């Protein structure tokens, strides 16, 4: 047996040396691979998640500092050891959420505080605090106050005194309409004549009613148009409570009284605020760009025909992005087979593709 001990020891030493060299080669390769990855990152800072820190710190605690200095390439050895000390401190903390000072207010919580305050004008700090607690966010009232102050949002009593335009529209959406004018130049026997077109649009559905067309409109004509759209039998404004309009002098006190007598309150928009009547403005832009600006109109009859054809197309043949790209007036059950036909209006200016009913 003594004769075998020396060769066996030699074999074990050689094997251990070979294994050590293999491990060294693996480590060298991994270090070089890390250096390549670091070169790819360039000057950008490597961001490590908490879970990744835990994994690295758990491995680092088994190695002496000298070895860490040799092999670590992602972060410094001191950083790894600091993570390890942090893990030890967390283990013996005694409270899973304990941290220095007040709880950290995350960006999500800030956004929630601002959203709740702006969407609920009567919510004070305590109400917002309770709503956040429902979402498992525990925030002090003082923190909520500081967030609102930082964003220029008043406390609840100040916010309650004002109703935003957006809130008014949202609250009364289904009973809102808007009235407006647009003008069209038409060739007549007297030369180029400007006609005014008065229309009313239902905001929720985008339905439009042409209330009147006149070359020289006056307040009496507008009042008569008001009577027509508020007719108790077939008036366009049946069921509507509010009509928005700008400060055009043609929308006179007599016009407002006519609508009020039918139970419709008029809302005069502030000066120079076309965006507050955006749906009416959009209809004007649509009818002009898609139709009137592309026609030479000769005589009042041609104007009336063009507007009549466009309104029919607008309601039943034109898809509206604000209505999920649907038609205002939808046809009956869709046919999925049969010949596709094209319905043309105004000499092909307006087209609608459909499958005719059987």
mmCIF file of C-alpha atoms in Angstrom:
data_model
loop_
_atom_site.group_PDB
_atom_site.id
_atom_site.type_symbol
_atom_site.label_atom_id
_atom_site.label_comp_id
_atom_site.label_asym_id
_atom_site.label_seq_id
_atom_site.Cartn_x
_atom_site.Cartn_y
_atom_site.Cartn_z
ATOM 1 C CA UNK A 1 0.000 0.000 0.000
ATOM 2 C CA UNK A 2 2.812 2.488 0.785
ATOM 3 C CA UNK A 3 3.944 2.081 -2.772
ATOM 4 C CA UNK A 4 0.544 3.264 -4.013
ATOM 5 C CA UNK A 5 0.140 6.257 -1.699
ATOM 6 C CA UNK A 6 2.626 8.472 -3.470
ATOM 7 C CA UNK A 7 1.132 8.089 -6.984
ATOM 8 C CA UNK A 8 -2.392 8.551 -5.573
ATOM 9 C CA UNK A 9 -1.388 11.738 -3.807
ATOM 10 C CA UNK A 10 0.192 12.965 -6.982
ATOM 11 C CA UNK A 11 -2.972 12.157 -8.929
ATOM 12 C CA UNK A 12 -5.169 13.998 -6.444
ATOM 13 C CA UNK A 13 -2.904 17.046 -6.468
ATOM 14 C CA UNK A 14 -2.834 17.056 -10.249
ATOM 15 C CA UNK A 15 -6.609 16.699 -10.435
ATOM 16 C CA UNK A 16 -7.104 19.511 -7.934
ATOM 17 C CA UNK A 17 -4.738 21.731 -9.914
ATOM 18 C CA UNK A 18 -6.582 20.935 -13.138
ATOM 19 C CA UNK A 19 -9.969 21.714 -11.536
ATOM 20 C CA UNK A 20 -8.577 24.959 -10.118
ATOM 21 C CA UNK A 21 -7.256 25.946 -13.543
ATOM 22 C CA UNK A 22 -10.622 25.117 -15.119
ATOM 23 C CA UNK A 23 -12.379 27.308 -12.564
ATOM 24 C CA UNK A 24 -9.851 30.063 -13.192
ATOM 25 C CA UNK A 25 -10.473 29.819 -16.927
ATOM 26 C CA UNK A 26 -14.253 29.974 -16.393
ATOM 27 C CA UNK A 27 -13.864 33.021 -14.168
ATOM 28 C CA UNK A 28 -11.549 34.701 -16.694
ATOM 29 C CA UNK A 29 -14.061 34.085 -19.455
ATOM 30 C CA UNK A 30 -16.977 35.432 -17.416
ATOM 31 C CA UNK A 31 -14.950 38.506 -16.466
ATOM 32 C CA UNK A 32 -14.110 39.154 -20.104
ATOM 33 C CA UNK A 33 -17.760 38.653 -21.068
ATOM 34 C CA UNK A 34 -18.767 41.187 -18.403
ATOM 35 C CA UNK A 35 -16.208 43.658 -19.745
ATOM 36 C CA UNK A 36 -17.685 43.288 -23.246
ATOM 37 C CA UNK A 37 -21.167 43.937 -21.881
ATOM 38 C CA UNK A 38 -19.901 46.975 -19.962
ATOM 39 C CA UNK A 39 -18.344 48.312 -23.174
ATOM 40 C CA UNK A 40 -21.729 47.930 -24.861
ATOM 41 C CA UNK A 41 -23.323 50.025 -22.115
ATOM 42 C CA UNK A 42 -20.707 52.749 -22.495
ATOM 43 C CA UNK A 43 -21.078 55.652 -20.034
ATOM 44 C CA UNK A 44 -24.634 54.677 -19.145
ATOM 45 C CA UNK A 45 -25.168 53.672 -15.555
ATOM 46 C CA UNK A 46 -26.185 50.057 -14.971
ATOM 47 C CA UNK A 47 -29.472 50.048 -13.070
ATOM 48 C CA UNK A 48 -29.899 47.063 -10.759
ATOM 49 C CA UNK A 49 -33.226 46.051 -9.222
ATOM 50 C CA UNK A 50 -33.657 45.209 -5.542
ATOM 51 C CA UNK A 51 -34.096 41.544 -6.410
ATOM 52 C CA UNK A 52 -30.823 41.578 -8.365
ATOM 53 C CA UNK A 53 -29.034 43.306 -5.481
ATOM 54 C CA UNK A 54 -30.212 40.550 -3.143
ATOM 55 C CA UNK A 55 -28.900 37.854 -5.464
ATOM 56 C CA UNK A 56 -25.488 39.489 -5.893
ATOM 57 C CA UNK A 57 -25.117 40.295 -2.196
ATOM 58 C CA UNK A 58 -26.005 36.721 -1.239
ATOM 59 C CA UNK A 59 -23.226 35.400 -3.479
ATOM 60 C CA UNK A 60 -20.728 38.076 -2.443
ATOM 61 C CA UNK A 61 -21.000 37.342 1.276
ATOM 62 C CA UNK A 62 -19.267 33.986 0.710
ATOM 63 C CA UNK A 63 -16.165 35.548 -0.818
ATOM 64 C CA UNK A 64 -13.338 37.467 0.865
ATOM 65 C CA UNK A 65 -12.719 41.081 -0.126
ATOM 66 C CA UNK A 66 -9.479 40.182 -1.959
ATOM 67 C CA UNK A 67 -11.346 37.800 -4.256
ATOM 68 C CA UNK A 68 -14.141 40.299 -4.808
ATOM 69 C CA UNK A 69 -11.603 42.906 -5.947
ATOM 70 C CA UNK A 70 -10.338 40.442 -8.529
ATOM 71 C CA UNK A 71 -13.607 39.263 -10.027
ATOM 72 C CA UNK A 72 -16.314 41.925 -9.548
ATOM 73 C CA UNK A 73 -16.998 43.997 -12.691
ATOM 74 C CA UNK A 74 -20.648 45.111 -12.471
ATOM 75 C CA UNK A 75 -20.298 47.187 -9.296
ATOM 76 C CA UNK A 76 -17.500 47.862 -6.839
ATOM 77 C CA UNK A 77 -16.753 45.363 -4.049
ATOM 78 C CA UNK A 78 -17.555 48.040 -1.464
ATOM 79 C CA UNK A 79 -21.001 48.447 -3.011
ATOM 80 C CA UNK A 80 -21.610 44.706 -2.831
ATOM 81 C CA UNK A 81 -20.596 44.637 0.824
ATOM 82 C CA UNK A 82 -22.840 47.627 1.544
ATOM 83 C CA UNK A 83 -25.756 45.737 -0.004
ATOM 84 C CA UNK A 84 -24.907 42.797 2.223
ATOM 85 C CA UNK A 85 -24.949 44.991 5.345
ATOM 86 C CA UNK A 86 -28.303 46.400 4.226
ATOM 87 C CA UNK A 87 -29.695 42.858 3.957
ATOM 88 C CA UNK A 88 -28.553 42.130 7.515
ATOM 89 C CA UNK A 89 -30.167 45.349 8.790
ATOM 90 C CA UNK A 90 -33.430 44.504 7.042
ATOM 91 C CA UNK A 91 -33.435 41.014 8.516
ATOM 92 C CA UNK A 92 -33.370 42.329 12.095
ATOM 93 C CA UNK A 93 -35.492 45.436 11.473
ATOM 94 C CA UNK A 94 -38.640 44.012 13.042
ATOM 95 C CA UNK A 95 -41.047 45.873 10.703
ATOM 96 C CA UNK A 96 -41.275 45.106 6.987
ATOM 97 C CA UNK A 97 -42.092 48.699 5.994
ATOM 98 C CA UNK A 98 -39.868 50.623 8.380
ATOM 99 C CA UNK A 99 -37.796 53.339 6.785
ATOM 100 C CA UNK A 100 -36.233 56.682 7.688
ATOM 101 C CA UNK A 101 -38.712 59.540 8.280
ATOM 102 C CA UNK A 102 -42.073 59.693 6.578
ATOM 103 C CA UNK A 103 -43.126 57.055 4.052
ATOM 104 C CA UNK A 104 -41.740 57.699 0.607
ATOM 105 C CA UNK A 105 -44.386 59.190 -1.670
ATOM 106 C CA UNK A 106 -44.062 57.466 -5.013
ATOM 107 C CA UNK A 107 -44.851 59.094 -8.319
ATOM 108 C CA UNK A 108 -47.986 56.957 -8.561
ATOM 109 C CA UNK A 109 -49.300 58.338 -5.265
ATOM 110 C CA UNK A 110 -48.628 61.912 -6.358
ATOM 111 C CA UNK A 111 -50.565 61.294 -9.551
ATOM 112 C CA UNK A 112 -53.441 59.768 -7.595
ATOM 113 C CA UNK A 113 -53.622 62.724 -5.197
ATOM 114 C CA UNK A 114 -53.756 65.203 -8.078
ATOM 115 C CA UNK A 115 -56.294 63.119 -9.978
ATOM 116 C CA UNK A 116 -58.608 62.691 -6.998
ATOM 117 C CA UNK A 117 -58.487 66.399 -6.176
ATOM 118 C CA UNK A 118 -59.191 67.544 -9.736
ATOM 119 C CA UNK A 119 -61.919 64.992 -10.427
ATOM 120 C CA UNK A 120 -63.660 65.570 -7.063
ATOM 121 C CA UNK A 121 -63.735 69.267 -6.213
ATOM 122 C CA UNK A 122 -65.370 68.702 -2.820
ATOM 123 C CA UNK A 123 -62.777 66.198 -1.582
ATOM 124 C CA UNK A 124 -60.576 67.538 1.202
ATOM 125 C CA UNK A 125 -57.318 66.135 2.554
ATOM 126 C CA UNK A 126 -59.012 63.588 4.831
ATOM 127 C CA UNK A 127 -61.288 62.283 2.064
ATOM 128 C CA UNK A 128 -58.336 61.879 -0.280
ATOM 129 C CA UNK A 129 -56.377 60.210 2.520
ATOM 130 C CA UNK A 130 -59.170 57.666 2.980
ATOM 131 C CA UNK A 131 -59.451 56.991 -0.746
ATOM 132 C CA UNK A 132 -55.704 56.345 -0.903
ATOM 133 C CA UNK A 133 -55.941 53.995 2.078
ATOM 134 C CA UNK A 134 -58.532 51.994 0.118
ATOM 135 C CA UNK A 135 -55.747 51.424 -2.407
ATOM 136 C CA UNK A 136 -53.301 50.433 0.352
ATOM 137 C CA UNK A 137 -51.434 53.757 0.164
ATOM 138 C CA UNK A 138 -51.072 55.263 3.644
ATOM 139 C CA UNK A 139 -50.201 58.940 3.307
ATOM 140 C CA UNK A 140 -50.274 61.710 5.918
ATOM 141 C CA UNK A 141 -52.684 64.659 5.462
ATOM 142 C CA UNK A 142 -49.736 67.046 5.465
ATOM 143 C CA UNK A 143 -48.154 65.166 2.587
ATOM 144 C CA UNK A 144 -51.382 65.404 0.593
ATOM 145 C CA UNK A 145 -51.557 69.140 1.303
ATOM 146 C CA UNK A 146 -47.969 69.604 0.113
ATOM 147 C CA UNK A 147 -48.612 67.671 -3.100
ATOM 148 C CA UNK A 148 -51.669 69.782 -3.939
ATOM 149 C CA UNK A 149 -49.832 72.994 -3.112
ATOM 150 C CA UNK A 150 -46.916 71.947 -5.325
ATOM 151 C CA UNK A 151 -49.316 71.452 -8.256
ATOM 152 C CA UNK A 152 -51.144 74.733 -7.634
ATOM 153 C CA UNK A 153 -54.393 73.050 -6.569
ATOM 154 C CA UNK A 154 -56.465 74.861 -3.971
ATOM 155 C CA UNK A 155 -57.952 73.177 -0.882
ATOM 156 C CA UNK A 156 -61.474 71.774 -1.255
ATOM 157 C CA UNK A 157 -63.382 74.954 -0.212
ATOM 158 C CA UNK A 158 -61.665 76.953 -2.956
ATOM 159 C CA UNK A 159 -62.183 74.273 -5.586
ATOM 160 C CA UNK A 160 -65.869 73.881 -4.715
ATOM 161 C CA UNK A 161 -66.697 77.453 -5.655
ATOM 162 C CA UNK A 162 -65.922 76.919 -9.351
ATOM 163 C CA UNK A 163 -67.325 74.544 -11.942
ATOM 164 C CA UNK A 164 -64.937 73.792 -14.778
ATOM 165 C CA UNK A 165 -66.146 73.796 -18.359
ATOM 166 C CA UNK A 166 -65.214 70.130 -18.658
ATOM 167 C CA UNK A 167 -67.340 69.274 -15.622
ATOM 168 C CA UNK A 168 -70.307 71.178 -17.028
ATOM 169 C CA UNK A 169 -70.117 69.350 -20.349
ATOM 170 C CA UNK A 170 -69.713 65.947 -18.716
ATOM 171 C CA UNK A 171 -72.628 66.486 -16.328
ATOM 172 C CA UNK A 172 -75.064 67.731 -19.002
ATOM 173 C CA UNK A 173 -73.718 65.867 -22.028
ATOM 174 C CA UNK A 174 -76.961 64.161 -23.054
ATOM 175 C CA UNK A 175 -79.065 67.337 -22.843
ATOM 176 C CA UNK A 176 -76.629 69.705 -24.561
ATOM 177 C CA UNK A 177 -76.803 71.239 -28.016
ATOM 178 C CA UNK A 178 -74.932 74.073 -29.685
ATOM 179 C CA UNK A 179 -76.005 76.715 -32.208
ATOM 180 C CA UNK A 180 -73.784 78.584 -34.630
ATOM 181 C CA UNK A 181 -73.607 80.316 -38.011
ATOM 182 C CA UNK A 182 -71.384 79.917 -41.020
ATOM 183 C CA UNK A 183 -71.375 81.904 -44.255
ATOM 184 C CA UNK A 184 -71.203 80.860 -47.907
ATOM 185 C CA UNK A 185 -70.538 82.969 -51.008
ATOM 186 C CA UNK A 186 -73.074 82.291 -53.793
ATOM 187 C CA UNK A 187 -73.362 83.733 -57.308
ATOM 188 C CA UNK A 188 -76.785 85.327 -57.787
ATOM 189 C CA UNK A 189 -78.383 87.838 -60.162
ATOM 190 C CA UNK A 190 -77.025 90.579 -57.902
ATOM 191 C CA UNK A 191 -73.485 89.221 -58.094
ATOM 192 C CA UNK A 192 -71.577 87.417 -55.372
ATOM 193 C CA UNK A 193 -73.881 87.227 -52.348
ATOM 194 C CA UNK A 194 -73.073 86.053 -48.860
ATOM 195 C CA UNK A 195 -75.594 83.698 -47.268
ATOM 196 C CA UNK A 196 -75.709 82.882 -43.559
ATOM 197 C CA UNK A 197 -76.545 79.345 -42.445
ATOM 198 C CA UNK A 198 -77.856 78.786 -38.914
ATOM 199 C CA UNK A 199 -77.518 75.240 -37.594
ATOM 200 C CA UNK A 200 -77.927 73.361 -34.319
ATOM 201 C CA UNK A 201 -75.839 70.321 -33.351
ATOM 202 C CA UNK A 202 -76.586 67.723 -30.680
ATOM 203 C CA UNK A 203 -73.275 67.153 -28.878
ATOM 204 C CA UNK A 204 -73.783 63.568 -27.712
ATOM 205 C CA UNK A 205 -74.858 62.185 -31.103
ATOM 206 C CA UNK A 206 -73.399 64.817 -33.515
ATOM 207 C CA UNK A 207 -76.811 65.067 -35.234
ATOM 208 C CA UNK A 208 -77.242 68.370 -37.071
ATOM 209 C CA UNK A 209 -80.313 70.408 -37.968
ATOM 210 C CA UNK A 210 -80.127 73.247 -40.489
ATOM 211 C CA UNK A 211 -82.358 75.837 -38.822
ATOM 212 C CA UNK A 212 -82.313 78.376 -41.641
ATOM 213 C CA UNK A 213 -80.513 79.887 -44.648
ATOM 214 C CA UNK A 214 -80.772 83.613 -45.425
ATOM 215 C CA UNK A 215 -78.852 86.233 -47.397
ATOM 216 C CA UNK A 216 -79.388 89.116 -44.986
ATOM 217 C CA UNK A 217 -80.175 87.602 -41.591
ATOM 218 C CA UNK A 218 -81.638 89.660 -38.780
ATOM 219 C CA UNK A 219 -82.617 88.943 -35.184
ATOM 220 C CA UNK A 220 -86.292 88.436 -36.096
ATOM 221 C CA UNK A 221 -85.322 85.657 -38.513
ATOM 222 C CA UNK A 222 -83.147 84.007 -35.846
ATOM 223 C CA UNK A 223 -86.054 84.161 -33.368
ATOM 224 C CA UNK A 224 -88.283 82.413 -35.914
ATOM 225 C CA UNK A 225 -85.632 79.718 -36.367
ATOM 226 C CA UNK A 226 -85.594 79.339 -32.582
ATOM 227 C CA UNK A 227 -89.334 78.698 -32.584
ATOM 228 C CA UNK A 228 -88.946 75.992 -35.206
ATOM 229 C CA UNK A 229 -86.220 74.043 -33.388
ATOM 230 C CA UNK A 230 -88.176 74.181 -30.098
ATOM 231 C CA UNK A 231 -91.521 73.158 -31.583
ATOM 232 C CA UNK A 232 -93.328 70.911 -29.104
ATOM 233 C CA UNK A 233 -94.206 68.332 -31.781
ATOM 234 C CA UNK A 234 -91.109 67.847 -33.921
ATOM 235 C CA UNK A 235 -88.595 70.450 -32.795
ATOM 236 C CA UNK A 236 -84.951 69.393 -32.962
ATOM 237 C CA UNK A 237 -84.334 70.552 -29.382
ATOM 238 C CA UNK A 238 -86.989 68.365 -27.759
ATOM 239 C CA UNK A 239 -85.402 66.864 -24.652
ATOM 240 C CA UNK A 240 -82.519 69.345 -24.598
ATOM 241 C CA UNK A 241 -81.948 71.624 -21.593
ATOM 242 C CA UNK A 242 -79.033 73.784 -22.732
ATOM 243 C CA UNK A 243 -77.883 75.390 -25.987
ATOM 244 C CA UNK A 244 -74.382 76.824 -26.279
ATOM 245 C CA UNK A 245 -73.794 79.805 -28.549
ATOM 246 C CA UNK A 246 -71.257 82.558 -29.033
ATOM 247 C CA UNK A 247 -71.814 86.287 -28.591
ATOM 248 C CA UNK A 248 -72.988 87.005 -32.132
ATOM 249 C CA UNK A 249 -75.518 89.896 -31.894
ATOM 250 C CA UNK A 250 -78.002 87.801 -33.886
ATOM 251 C CA UNK A 251 -78.393 85.627 -30.781
ATOM 252 C CA UNK A 252 -80.489 88.362 -29.221
ATOM 253 C CA UNK A 253 -82.337 88.567 -25.930
ATOM 254 C CA UNK A 254 -85.547 87.734 -27.832
ATOM 255 C CA UNK A 255 -83.907 84.550 -29.144
ATOM 256 C CA UNK A 256 -82.841 83.516 -25.649
ATOM 257 C CA UNK A 257 -86.326 84.215 -24.284
ATOM 258 C CA UNK A 258 -87.881 82.122 -27.059
ATOM 259 C CA UNK A 259 -85.758 79.124 -26.116
ATOM 260 C CA UNK A 260 -86.300 79.704 -22.393
ATOM 261 C CA UNK A 261 -90.074 79.625 -22.926
ATOM 262 C CA UNK A 262 -89.631 76.112 -24.335
ATOM 263 C CA UNK A 263 -87.536 75.015 -21.331
ATOM 264 C CA UNK A 264 -84.164 75.389 -23.039
ATOM 265 C CA UNK A 265 -81.572 77.555 -21.317
ATOM 266 C CA UNK A 266 -78.994 79.336 -23.463
ATOM 267 C CA UNK A 267 -75.346 79.445 -22.389
ATOM 268 C CA UNK A 268 -73.349 82.348 -23.845
ATOM 269 C CA UNK A 269 -69.711 81.484 -24.331
ATOM 270 C CA UNK A 270 -66.911 83.822 -23.231
ATOM 271 C CA UNK A 271 -65.476 86.160 -25.885
ATOM 272 C CA UNK A 272 -62.873 84.702 -28.253
ATOM 273 C CA UNK A 273 -63.330 81.113 -27.097
ATOM 274 C CA UNK A 274 -64.074 78.988 -30.198
ATOM 275 C CA UNK A 275 -62.630 75.888 -28.520
ATOM 276 C CA UNK A 276 -65.561 75.874 -26.090
ATOM 277 C CA UNK A 277 -67.878 75.286 -29.041
ATOM 278 C CA UNK A 278 -65.560 72.800 -30.700
ATOM 279 C CA UNK A 279 -68.224 70.433 -32.081
ATOM 280 C CA UNK A 280 -70.022 73.215 -33.922
ATOM 281 C CA UNK A 281 -66.708 74.546 -35.213
ATOM 282 C CA UNK A 282 -65.780 71.078 -36.404
ATOM 283 C CA UNK A 283 -69.036 70.682 -38.337
ATOM 284 C CA UNK A 284 -68.429 73.998 -40.109
ATOM 285 C CA UNK A 285 -64.943 72.890 -41.077
ATOM 286 C CA UNK A 286 -66.226 69.521 -42.310
ATOM 287 C CA UNK A 287 -69.054 70.830 -44.490
ATOM 288 C CA UNK A 288 -66.822 73.455 -46.052
ATOM 289 C CA UNK A 289 -63.784 71.255 -46.704
ATOM 290 C CA UNK A 290 -65.766 68.233 -47.903
ATOM 291 C CA UNK A 291 -68.443 70.029 -49.874
ATOM 292 C CA UNK A 292 -69.033 73.783 -50.135
ATOM 293 C CA UNK A 293 -65.444 74.866 -50.827
ATOM 294 C CA UNK A 294 -65.353 72.409 -53.739
ATOM 295 C CA UNK A 295 -68.433 73.765 -55.497
ATOM 296 C CA UNK A 296 -69.273 76.888 -57.492
ATOM 297 C CA UNK A 297 -72.741 77.698 -56.214
ATOM 298 C CA UNK A 298 -75.081 79.576 -58.531
ATOM 299 C CA UNK A 299 -78.311 80.698 -56.904
ATOM 300 C CA UNK A 300 -79.832 80.046 -53.505
ATOM 301 C CA UNK A 301 -81.433 76.818 -54.710
ATOM 302 C CA UNK A 302 -78.037 75.284 -55.494
ATOM 303 C CA UNK A 303 -76.823 76.225 -52.007
ATOM 304 C CA UNK A 304 -79.838 74.624 -50.363
ATOM 305 C CA UNK A 305 -79.463 71.483 -52.447
ATOM 306 C CA UNK A 306 -75.748 71.169 -51.633
ATOM 307 C CA UNK A 307 -76.361 71.575 -47.901
ATOM 308 C CA UNK A 308 -79.305 69.168 -47.964
ATOM 309 C CA UNK A 309 -77.272 66.489 -49.742
ATOM 310 C CA UNK A 310 -74.285 66.938 -47.459
ATOM 311 C CA UNK A 311 -76.372 66.714 -44.271
ATOM 312 C CA UNK A 312 -77.924 63.461 -45.519
ATOM 313 C CA UNK A 313 -74.432 62.139 -46.262
ATOM 314 C CA UNK A 314 -73.133 63.419 -42.904
ATOM 315 C CA UNK A 315 -75.794 61.524 -40.943
ATOM 316 C CA UNK A 316 -76.061 58.231 -42.792
ATOM 317 C CA UNK A 317 -72.969 57.796 -44.953
ATOM 318 C CA UNK A 318 -70.002 59.422 -43.236
ATOM 319 C CA UNK A 319 -68.046 57.706 -40.462
ATOM 320 C CA UNK A 320 -67.211 59.874 -37.439
ATOM 321 C CA UNK A 321 -64.004 59.421 -35.467
ATOM 322 C CA UNK A 322 -65.627 60.860 -32.346
ATOM 323 C CA UNK A 323 -68.215 58.058 -32.496
ATOM 324 C CA UNK A 324 -65.690 55.195 -32.737
ATOM 325 C CA UNK A 325 -65.625 55.651 -36.518
ATOM 326 C CA UNK A 326 -69.314 54.725 -36.803
ATOM 327 C CA UNK A 327 -72.207 56.289 -38.698
ATOM 328 C CA UNK A 328 -74.581 58.616 -36.859
ATOM 329 C CA UNK A 329 -77.602 56.864 -38.356
ATOM 330 C CA UNK A 330 -76.756 53.209 -38.789
ATOM 331 C CA UNK A 331 -78.409 51.045 -41.449
ATOM 332 C CA UNK A 332 -80.288 47.846 -40.691
ATOM 333 C CA UNK A 333 -78.660 44.437 -40.321
ATOM 334 C CA UNK A 334 -75.339 44.273 -42.143
ATOM 335 C CA UNK A 335 -75.162 42.140 -45.249
ATOM 336 C CA UNK A 336 -71.940 40.189 -45.608
ATOM 337 C CA UNK A 337 -72.522 39.105 -49.186
ATOM 338 C CA UNK A 338 -73.959 40.516 -52.362
ATOM 339 C CA UNK A 339 -72.872 43.197 -54.787
ATOM 340 C CA UNK A 340 -71.186 46.311 -53.417
ATOM 341 C CA UNK A 341 -72.747 49.521 -54.701
ATOM 342 C CA UNK A 342 -71.566 53.126 -54.548
ATOM 343 C CA UNK A 343 -74.089 55.837 -53.752
ATOM 344 C CA UNK A 344 -73.018 59.211 -55.129
ATOM 345 C CA UNK A 345 -74.215 62.684 -54.219
ATOM 346 C CA UNK A 346 -73.502 66.034 -55.873
ATOM 347 C CA UNK A 347 -72.105 64.474 -59.033
ATOM 348 C CA UNK A 348 -69.812 62.053 -57.206
ATOM 349 C CA UNK A 349 -68.362 64.581 -54.759
ATOM 350 C CA UNK A 350 -69.741 62.522 -51.871
ATOM 351 C CA UNK A 351 -69.547 58.724 -52.051
ATOM 352 C CA UNK A 352 -70.845 55.891 -49.871
ATOM 353 C CA UNK A 353 -70.077 52.199 -50.430
ATOM 354 C CA UNK A 354 -72.657 49.689 -49.256
ATOM 355 C CA UNK A 355 -74.477 46.454 -50.007
ATOM 356 C CA UNK A 356 -78.036 47.277 -51.106
ATOM 357 C CA UNK A 357 -80.858 45.543 -49.272
ATOM 358 C CA UNK A 358 -82.113 42.410 -50.994
#
